[in-house]
Short mmCIF file of C-alpha atoms in Angstrom, two decimals:
data_model
loop_
_atom_site.label_atom_id
_atom_site.label_comp_id
_atom_site.label_asym_id
_atom_site.label_seq_id
_atom_site.Cartn_x
_atom_site.Cartn_y
_atom_site.Cartn_z
CA MET A 1 -8.48 -10.56 5.02
CA ASN A 2 -7.70 -13.65 2.99
CA GLY A 3 -7.73 -12.71 -0.64
CA TYR A 4 -7.49 -8.98 -0.01
CA TRP A 5 -3.77 -8.67 -0.65
CA LEU A 6 -3.95 -11.15 -3.50
CA ALA A 7 -6.74 -9.13 -5.08
CA ILE A 8 -5.00 -5.78 -4.81
CA ILE A 9 -1.70 -7.15 -6.10
CA VAL A 10 -3.43 -8.73 -9.10
CA VAL A 11 -5.39 -5.53 -9.72
CA GLY A 12 -2.27 -3.44 -9.23
CA ILE A 13 -0.21 -5.43 -11.70
CA GLY A 14 -3.15 -5.62 -14.10
CA THR A 15 -3.74 -1.88 -13.95
CA LEU A 16 -0.04 -1.20 -14.47
CA CYS A 17 -0.12 -3.42 -17.55
CA LEU A 18 -3.14 -1.52 -18.86
CA ARG A 19 -1.29 1.75 -18.30
CA LEU A 20 1.88 0.44 -19.93
CA SER A 21 0.09 -1.05 -22.89
CA PHE A 22 1.32 1.57 -25.34
CA VAL A 23 3.78 3.62 -23.36
CA ALA A 24 6.26 0.76 -23.16
CA GLY A 25 6.51 0.83 -26.92
CA GLY A 26 4.18 -2.11 -27.37
CA GLU A 27 2.64 -3.03 -30.69
CA ARG A 28 -0.54 -1.24 -31.54
CA ILE A 29 -3.28 -3.67 -30.63
CA LYS A 30 -6.28 -3.20 -32.82
CA MET A 31 -9.38 -3.06 -30.66
CA PRO A 32 -12.66 -3.73 -32.43
CA ILE A 33 -14.98 -0.73 -32.49
CA TRP A 34 -17.80 -2.54 -30.74
CA PHE A 35 -15.47 -3.37 -27.86
CA ARG A 36 -14.32 0.20 -27.44
CA ARG A 37 -17.90 1.47 -27.42
CA ALA A 38 -18.96 -1.18 -24.94
CA ILE A 39 -16.12 -0.27 -22.58
CA ALA A 40 -17.34 3.33 -22.54
CA PHE A 41 -20.58 2.20 -20.92
CA VAL A 42 -18.93 0.22 -18.14
CA PRO A 43 -18.48 3.18 -15.75
CA PRO A 44 -22.14 4.32 -15.77
CA ALA A 45 -23.29 0.70 -15.58
CA VAL A 46 -21.02 -0.15 -12.64
CA LEU A 47 -21.78 3.08 -10.80
CA ALA A 48 -25.52 2.64 -11.23
CA SER A 49 -25.28 -1.02 -10.15
CA LEU A 50 -23.53 0.07 -6.96
CA VAL A 51 -25.76 3.07 -6.26
CA ALA A 52 -29.23 1.64 -6.91
CA PRO A 53 -29.27 -1.21 -4.37
CA ALA A 54 -27.59 1.02 -1.78
CA PHE A 55 -30.39 3.56 -1.90
CA PHE A 56 -33.37 1.56 -3.07
CA ARG A 57 -33.39 -1.82 -1.43
CA GLY A 58 -35.06 -4.58 -3.38
CA GLY A 59 -34.90 -7.91 -1.62
CA PRO A 60 -37.61 -9.89 0.14
CA GLU A 61 -39.20 -7.06 2.06
CA GLN A 62 -39.47 -4.85 -1.02
CA THR A 63 -39.77 -1.87 1.28
CA LEU A 64 -38.42 1.49 0.37
CA ASN A 65 -36.40 3.00 3.17
CA PRO A 66 -37.47 6.68 3.17
CA GLN A 67 -34.29 7.81 4.88
CA GLN A 68 -32.14 6.35 2.10
CA ALA A 69 -34.46 7.19 -0.76
CA LEU A 70 -34.85 10.84 0.24
CA THR A 71 -31.11 11.19 0.70
CA ALA A 72 -30.59 9.74 -2.75
CA VAL A 73 -33.03 12.09 -4.43
CA ALA A 74 -31.68 15.16 -2.65
CA ALA A 75 -28.06 14.21 -3.29
CA ALA A 76 -28.81 13.47 -6.94
CA PHE A 77 -30.35 16.91 -7.31
CA VAL A 78 -27.33 18.56 -5.68
CA ALA A 79 -24.94 16.58 -7.87
CA TRP A 80 -26.83 17.43 -11.04
CA ARG A 81 -27.35 21.08 -10.22
CA PHE A 82 -24.04 22.01 -8.59
CA ARG A 83 -21.62 19.46 -10.04
CA SER A 84 -19.61 19.47 -6.82
CA ASP A 85 -18.53 16.20 -5.22
CA ILE A 86 -17.85 17.71 -1.82
CA LEU A 87 -21.26 19.37 -1.74
CA THR A 88 -23.05 16.21 -2.80
CA ILE A 89 -21.32 14.05 -0.21
CA GLY A 90 -21.67 16.68 2.50
CA VAL A 91 -25.36 17.37 1.88
CA GLY A 92 -26.07 13.66 1.53
CA LEU A 93 -24.38 12.65 4.77
CA ALA A 94 -25.92 15.54 6.71
CA LEU A 95 -29.40 14.82 5.41
CA PHE A 96 -29.06 11.11 6.08
CA TYR A 97 -27.88 11.83 9.60
CA PHE A 98 -30.71 14.23 10.39
CA LEU A 99 -33.38 12.08 8.78
CA GLY A 100 -32.17 9.27 11.01
CA LYS A 101 -32.75 11.46 14.03
CA LEU A 102 -36.41 12.02 13.20
CA MET B 1 25.64 22.49 -17.15
CA SER B 2 24.64 20.76 -20.36
CA PRO B 3 21.53 22.01 -22.17
CA PHE B 4 19.82 18.67 -21.65
CA ARG B 5 20.08 18.77 -17.86
CA SER B 6 18.58 22.22 -17.52
CA CYS B 7 15.87 21.24 -19.96
CA TRP B 8 14.55 18.32 -17.92
CA ARG B 9 14.41 20.42 -14.78
CA ARG B 10 12.46 23.21 -16.45
CA SER B 11 10.12 20.71 -18.08
CA PHE B 12 9.53 18.91 -14.80
CA ILE B 13 8.76 22.13 -12.94
CA ALA B 14 6.47 23.31 -15.73
CA GLY B 15 4.64 20.01 -15.39
CA LEU B 16 4.35 20.36 -11.62
CA LEU B 17 2.80 23.78 -12.00
CA ALA B 18 0.36 22.55 -14.61
CA GLY B 19 -0.66 19.51 -12.62
CA SER B 20 -1.18 21.15 -9.24
CA PRO B 21 -4.46 23.13 -9.46
CA ILE B 22 -6.55 20.05 -10.18
CA GLN B 23 -5.55 18.44 -6.86
CA LEU B 24 -8.26 20.18 -4.87
CA GLY B 25 -10.71 17.84 -6.54
CA VAL B 26 -8.61 14.76 -5.76
CA MET B 27 -8.44 15.33 -2.00
CA PRO B 28 -12.07 14.62 -1.02
CA PHE B 29 -11.98 11.26 -2.81
CA GLY B 30 -8.83 10.24 -1.01
CA ILE B 31 -10.21 11.19 2.37
CA VAL B 32 -13.52 9.42 1.70
CA TYR B 33 -11.58 6.35 0.57
CA GLY B 34 -9.48 6.30 3.74
CA VAL B 35 -12.50 6.75 6.00
CA ILE B 36 -14.49 4.00 4.27
CA ALA B 37 -11.54 1.62 4.30
CA ARG B 38 -11.19 2.03 8.05
CA SER B 39 -14.92 1.70 8.65
CA LEU B 40 -14.75 -1.67 6.89
CA GLY B 41 -12.16 -2.79 9.39
CA LEU B 42 -9.16 -2.61 7.11
CA SER B 43 -5.83 -1.80 8.69
CA LEU B 44 -3.89 1.32 7.85
CA ALA B 45 -1.40 -0.85 5.96
CA ALA B 46 -4.19 -2.45 3.95
CA SER B 47 -5.87 0.79 2.98
CA GLN B 48 -2.64 2.61 2.16
CA GLY B 49 -1.35 -0.51 0.45
CA MET B 50 -4.10 -0.35 -2.12
CA SER B 51 -3.43 3.31 -2.74
CA LEU B 52 0.22 2.53 -3.40
CA ILE B 53 -0.19 -0.69 -5.34
CA VAL B 54 -3.27 0.10 -7.42
CA PHE B 55 -3.25 3.91 -7.34
CA ALA B 56 -6.56 4.37 -9.16
CA GLY B 57 -9.11 6.43 -7.22
CA SER B 58 -12.55 5.54 -8.48
CA SER B 59 -11.70 1.86 -8.87
CA GLN B 60 -10.35 1.75 -5.31
CA LEU B 61 -13.67 3.01 -3.98
CA MET B 62 -15.56 0.47 -6.07
CA PHE B 63 -13.18 -2.23 -4.86
CA LEU B 64 -14.02 -1.38 -1.27
CA ASP B 65 -17.72 -1.50 -1.99
CA LEU B 66 -17.49 -4.87 -3.73
CA TRP B 67 -15.24 -6.11 -0.96
CA LYS B 68 -17.81 -5.13 1.64
CA GLU B 69 -20.51 -6.98 -0.30
CA GLN B 70 -18.26 -10.07 -0.31
CA VAL B 71 -18.44 -10.48 -4.04
CA PRO B 72 -16.46 -13.49 -5.34
CA LEU B 73 -12.76 -12.69 -5.76
CA ALA B 74 -12.77 -13.20 -9.52
CA VAL B 75 -15.64 -10.74 -9.92
CA LEU B 76 -13.92 -8.27 -7.63
CA ILE B 77 -10.68 -8.38 -9.59
CA GLY B 78 -12.41 -8.51 -12.98
CA THR B 79 -14.71 -5.55 -12.35
CA THR B 80 -11.92 -3.38 -10.96
CA LEU B 81 -9.74 -4.10 -13.98
CA VAL B 82 -12.51 -3.44 -16.47
CA VAL B 83 -13.30 -0.15 -14.75
CA ASN B 84 -9.62 0.78 -15.19
CA PHE B 85 -9.71 -0.01 -18.85
CA ARG B 86 -9.84 3.64 -19.82
CA HIS B 87 -6.12 3.77 -18.96
CA VAL B 88 -5.46 1.82 -22.15
CA MET B 89 -7.00 4.70 -24.10
CA TYR B 90 -4.86 7.17 -22.19
CA SER B 91 -1.79 5.07 -22.82
CA ALA B 92 -2.49 4.85 -26.53
CA SER B 93 -3.03 8.58 -26.71
CA ILE B 94 -0.05 9.75 -24.68
CA ALA B 95 2.53 7.23 -25.92
CA PRO B 96 3.15 8.88 -29.31
CA GLN B 97 3.65 12.17 -27.46
CA LEU B 98 6.23 10.79 -25.05
CA GLY B 99 8.00 8.63 -27.56
CA PRO B 100 9.01 5.03 -26.87
CA GLN B 101 10.07 4.54 -23.26
CA THR B 102 11.86 1.59 -21.74
CA GLY B 103 13.03 0.41 -18.34
CA ILE B 104 12.51 2.57 -15.27
CA ARG B 105 11.43 5.59 -17.32
CA GLY B 106 8.66 3.61 -18.96
CA LEU B 107 7.59 2.00 -15.72
CA LEU B 108 7.39 5.35 -13.97
CA ALA B 109 5.38 6.91 -16.78
CA GLY B 110 2.96 3.99 -16.71
CA TYR B 111 2.58 3.83 -12.94
CA LEU B 112 1.77 7.54 -12.71
CA LEU B 113 -0.86 7.48 -15.45
CA THR B 114 -4.15 8.81 -14.11
CA ASP B 115 -7.13 10.75 -15.41
CA GLU B 116 -5.62 13.95 -14.06
CA GLY B 117 -2.02 13.43 -15.19
CA TYR B 118 -3.18 12.40 -18.62
CA GLY B 119 -5.75 15.18 -18.97
CA VAL B 120 -3.38 17.98 -18.04
CA SER B 121 -0.53 16.69 -20.22
CA ILE B 122 -2.45 15.84 -23.36
CA SER B 123 -4.32 19.13 -23.38
CA ARG B 124 -1.02 21.01 -23.18
CA PHE B 125 0.66 18.89 -25.82
CA LEU B 126 -2.21 19.23 -28.26
CA SER B 127 -2.73 22.94 -27.77
CA CYS B 128 0.95 23.82 -28.28
CA PRO B 129 2.25 22.69 -31.67
CA GLU B 130 5.74 23.90 -30.73
CA PHE B 131 5.81 22.51 -27.23
CA PRO B 132 8.77 24.22 -25.52
CA PHE B 133 9.52 21.51 -22.95
CA ASP B 134 10.67 17.92 -22.80
CA LYS B 135 7.36 16.07 -23.01
CA TYR B 136 8.38 13.12 -20.90
CA TRP B 137 9.53 15.23 -17.96
CA PHE B 138 6.60 17.60 -18.28
CA TYR B 139 4.24 14.61 -18.07
CA ILE B 140 6.05 13.23 -15.02
CA GLY B 141 5.84 16.63 -13.34
CA ALA B 142 2.16 16.95 -14.20
CA ALA B 143 1.29 13.45 -12.99
CA LEU B 144 3.29 13.49 -9.77
CA PRO B 145 1.09 15.89 -7.71
CA THR B 146 -1.83 13.50 -8.11
CA TRP B 147 0.24 10.67 -6.66
CA ILE B 148 1.44 12.77 -3.72
CA VAL B 149 -1.96 14.24 -2.93
CA TRP B 150 -3.67 10.85 -3.28
CA GLN B 151 -1.29 9.14 -0.87
CA ILE B 152 -1.56 11.94 1.67
CA SER B 153 -5.35 12.28 1.52
CA CYS B 154 -5.86 8.49 1.73
CA LEU B 155 -3.61 8.46 4.79
CA ALA B 156 -5.44 11.42 6.30
CA GLY B 157 -8.79 9.75 5.70
CA ALA B 158 -7.59 6.50 7.23
CA LEU B 159 -6.25 8.29 10.32
CA ALA B 160 -9.44 10.32 10.72
CA GLY B 161 -11.46 7.17 10.12
CA SER B 162 -9.89 5.39 13.06
CA PHE B 163 -11.80 7.76 15.33
CA ILE B 164 -15.11 6.79 13.79
CA PRO B 165 -16.66 3.59 15.17
CA GLN B 166 -16.63 0.73 12.72
CA GLY B 167 -19.77 0.06 10.74
CA ASN B 168 -21.14 3.51 11.39
CA GLU B 169 -24.36 3.85 9.40
CA VAL B 170 -23.80 7.40 8.24
CA ILE B 171 -20.28 6.68 6.98
CA ALA B 172 -21.66 3.65 5.15
CA MET B 173 -23.58 6.15 3.05
CA ALA B 174 -20.40 7.92 1.96
CA ALA B 175 -19.46 5.46 -0.78
CA PRO B 176 -22.90 5.40 -2.47
CA LEU B 177 -22.91 9.21 -2.34
CA VAL B 178 -19.51 9.40 -4.05
CA PHE B 179 -20.72 6.98 -6.71
CA LEU B 180 -23.92 8.98 -7.13
CA SER B 181 -21.88 12.12 -7.65
CA LEU B 182 -19.63 10.40 -10.20
CA LEU B 183 -22.65 8.83 -11.90
CA LEU B 184 -24.41 12.15 -12.39
CA ARG B 185 -21.32 13.58 -14.02
CA VAL B 186 -21.37 10.83 -16.61
CA VAL B 187 -25.09 10.46 -17.38
CA ARG B 188 -25.47 13.58 -19.45
CA ASP B 189 -26.68 11.99 -22.64
CA LYS B 190 -29.35 9.44 -23.53
CA PRO B 191 -27.14 6.37 -24.13
CA ASN B 192 -25.43 6.81 -20.77
CA ILE B 193 -28.76 7.38 -19.05
CA ALA B 194 -30.06 4.21 -20.68
CA ALA B 195 -27.04 2.27 -19.47
CA ALA B 196 -27.42 3.59 -15.93
CA VAL B 197 -31.18 3.04 -15.70
CA ALA B 198 -30.95 -0.47 -17.14
CA ALA B 199 -28.07 -1.39 -14.85
CA GLY B 200 -29.66 0.15 -11.77
CA THR B 201 -33.02 -1.57 -12.28
CA THR B 202 -31.37 -4.93 -12.91
CA ALA B 203 -29.20 -4.48 -9.84
CA ILE B 204 -32.23 -3.87 -7.63
CA ALA B 205 -34.17 -6.74 -9.18
CA GLY B 206 -31.26 -9.11 -8.90
CA ALA B 207 -30.08 -8.04 -5.45
CA ALA B 208 -31.14 -11.32 -3.89
CA LEU B 209 -29.23 -13.53 -6.34
CA PRO B 210 -26.32 -15.56 -4.94
CA TYR B 211 -22.64 -14.79 -5.55
CA LYS B 212 -23.58 -11.23 -6.43
CA PHE B 213 -24.74 -12.50 -9.79
CA GLY B 214 -27.20 -9.62 -9.76
CA PHE B 215 -24.35 -7.12 -9.91
CA ILE B 216 -22.56 -8.83 -12.80
CA LEU B 217 -25.82 -9.19 -14.70
CA ALA B 218 -26.64 -5.55 -14.06
CA VAL B 219 -23.32 -4.36 -15.51
CA PHE B 220 -23.79 -6.49 -18.64
CA VAL B 221 -27.38 -5.33 -19.07
CA GLY B 222 -26.28 -1.73 -18.60
CA VAL B 223 -23.50 -2.01 -21.20
CA ILE B 224 -25.82 -3.68 -23.71
CA ALA B 225 -28.53 -1.08 -23.09
CA GLY B 226 -26.01 1.71 -23.59
CA CYS B 227 -24.70 0.24 -26.84
CA TRP B 228 -28.21 -0.29 -28.11
CA ALA B 229 -29.25 3.25 -27.20
CA LYS B 230 -26.17 4.67 -28.90
CA ALA B 231 -26.82 2.62 -32.05
CA SER B 232 -30.44 3.81 -32.09
CA LYS B 233 -29.33 7.38 -31.62
CA ASP B 234 -26.77 7.11 -34.43
CA ALA B 235 -29.33 5.51 -36.74
CA HIS B 236 -31.87 8.18 -35.85
CA LEU B 237 -29.38 10.91 -36.64
CA GLY B 238 -28.59 9.23 -39.93
CA ARG B 239 -25.00 8.51 -39.07
CA LYS B 240 -23.30 5.74 -40.99
CA GLU B 241 -20.05 5.83 -39.04
CA PRO B 242 -20.09 5.45 -35.26
CA ALA B 243 -19.59 8.86 -33.71
#
């Protein structure tokens, strides 16, 4: 628990500052083009960095867990094809649960 | 009743109506967030606290994931803030529409700024050259439903989550599935695919590194790969100016 509240308060204040950056009548800060373009790639990079190890474990054993990998592939297909978050999560959890029962 | 007073009410209500339909999509994220927070052992106060203090859906889910992985605090804070950077773009875009705001008005407008509130407002402002309402109050009305629905669904998720045993394996899959769903929405063109593939591969390769260095490295590699792919694509298409 130590650090949790500190972290969320810092993030909260930081995010508020980001949101207020222009609304509060601040000076227009010129952001270099390369920076703006780089920022655009942060979401896919972060998401992929969180997703990949969760579904495809690297590490010392280097073994692929079929339960996780199959869930990932199926969920990815559902997400790509149907573009519905609820469906993706629902199908993924259900499949993971049933694969675990096998 | 002065014309101004009736105007703000009508604008606010118009905003509420505009901002409400999108909430159906916000609810599942809030519930998933609440459930995951509880499964990590966080108290109701802690999980709801983040929703109130940070109020930024996707970054809250990422925060939880990084928190679970016990990433160093600086990385946790830094990553979450960088992920929220898009709010600067929103701010820059909506500020000229709202006009300069100070004090409580400004603070409120800033606090409520989300993907949804921004999206709904800016599309209305830009599509109506003679916008009939007070833009500030319309924006507040449009952004408010997201706040209400987020708080309620996070609470609902946290309450439901208290019935699920902590560390449940299936629930542990919920966060990666949400991220997968979000990821597939974004990777619809080659540069984004490049960023994702590069980041994902690096993350797997570097999973054993200490202090979650693998994660940080993966994000950097992903961003660089994305920029490079975009530059190649622009050059290939003969573009001189960045698109």
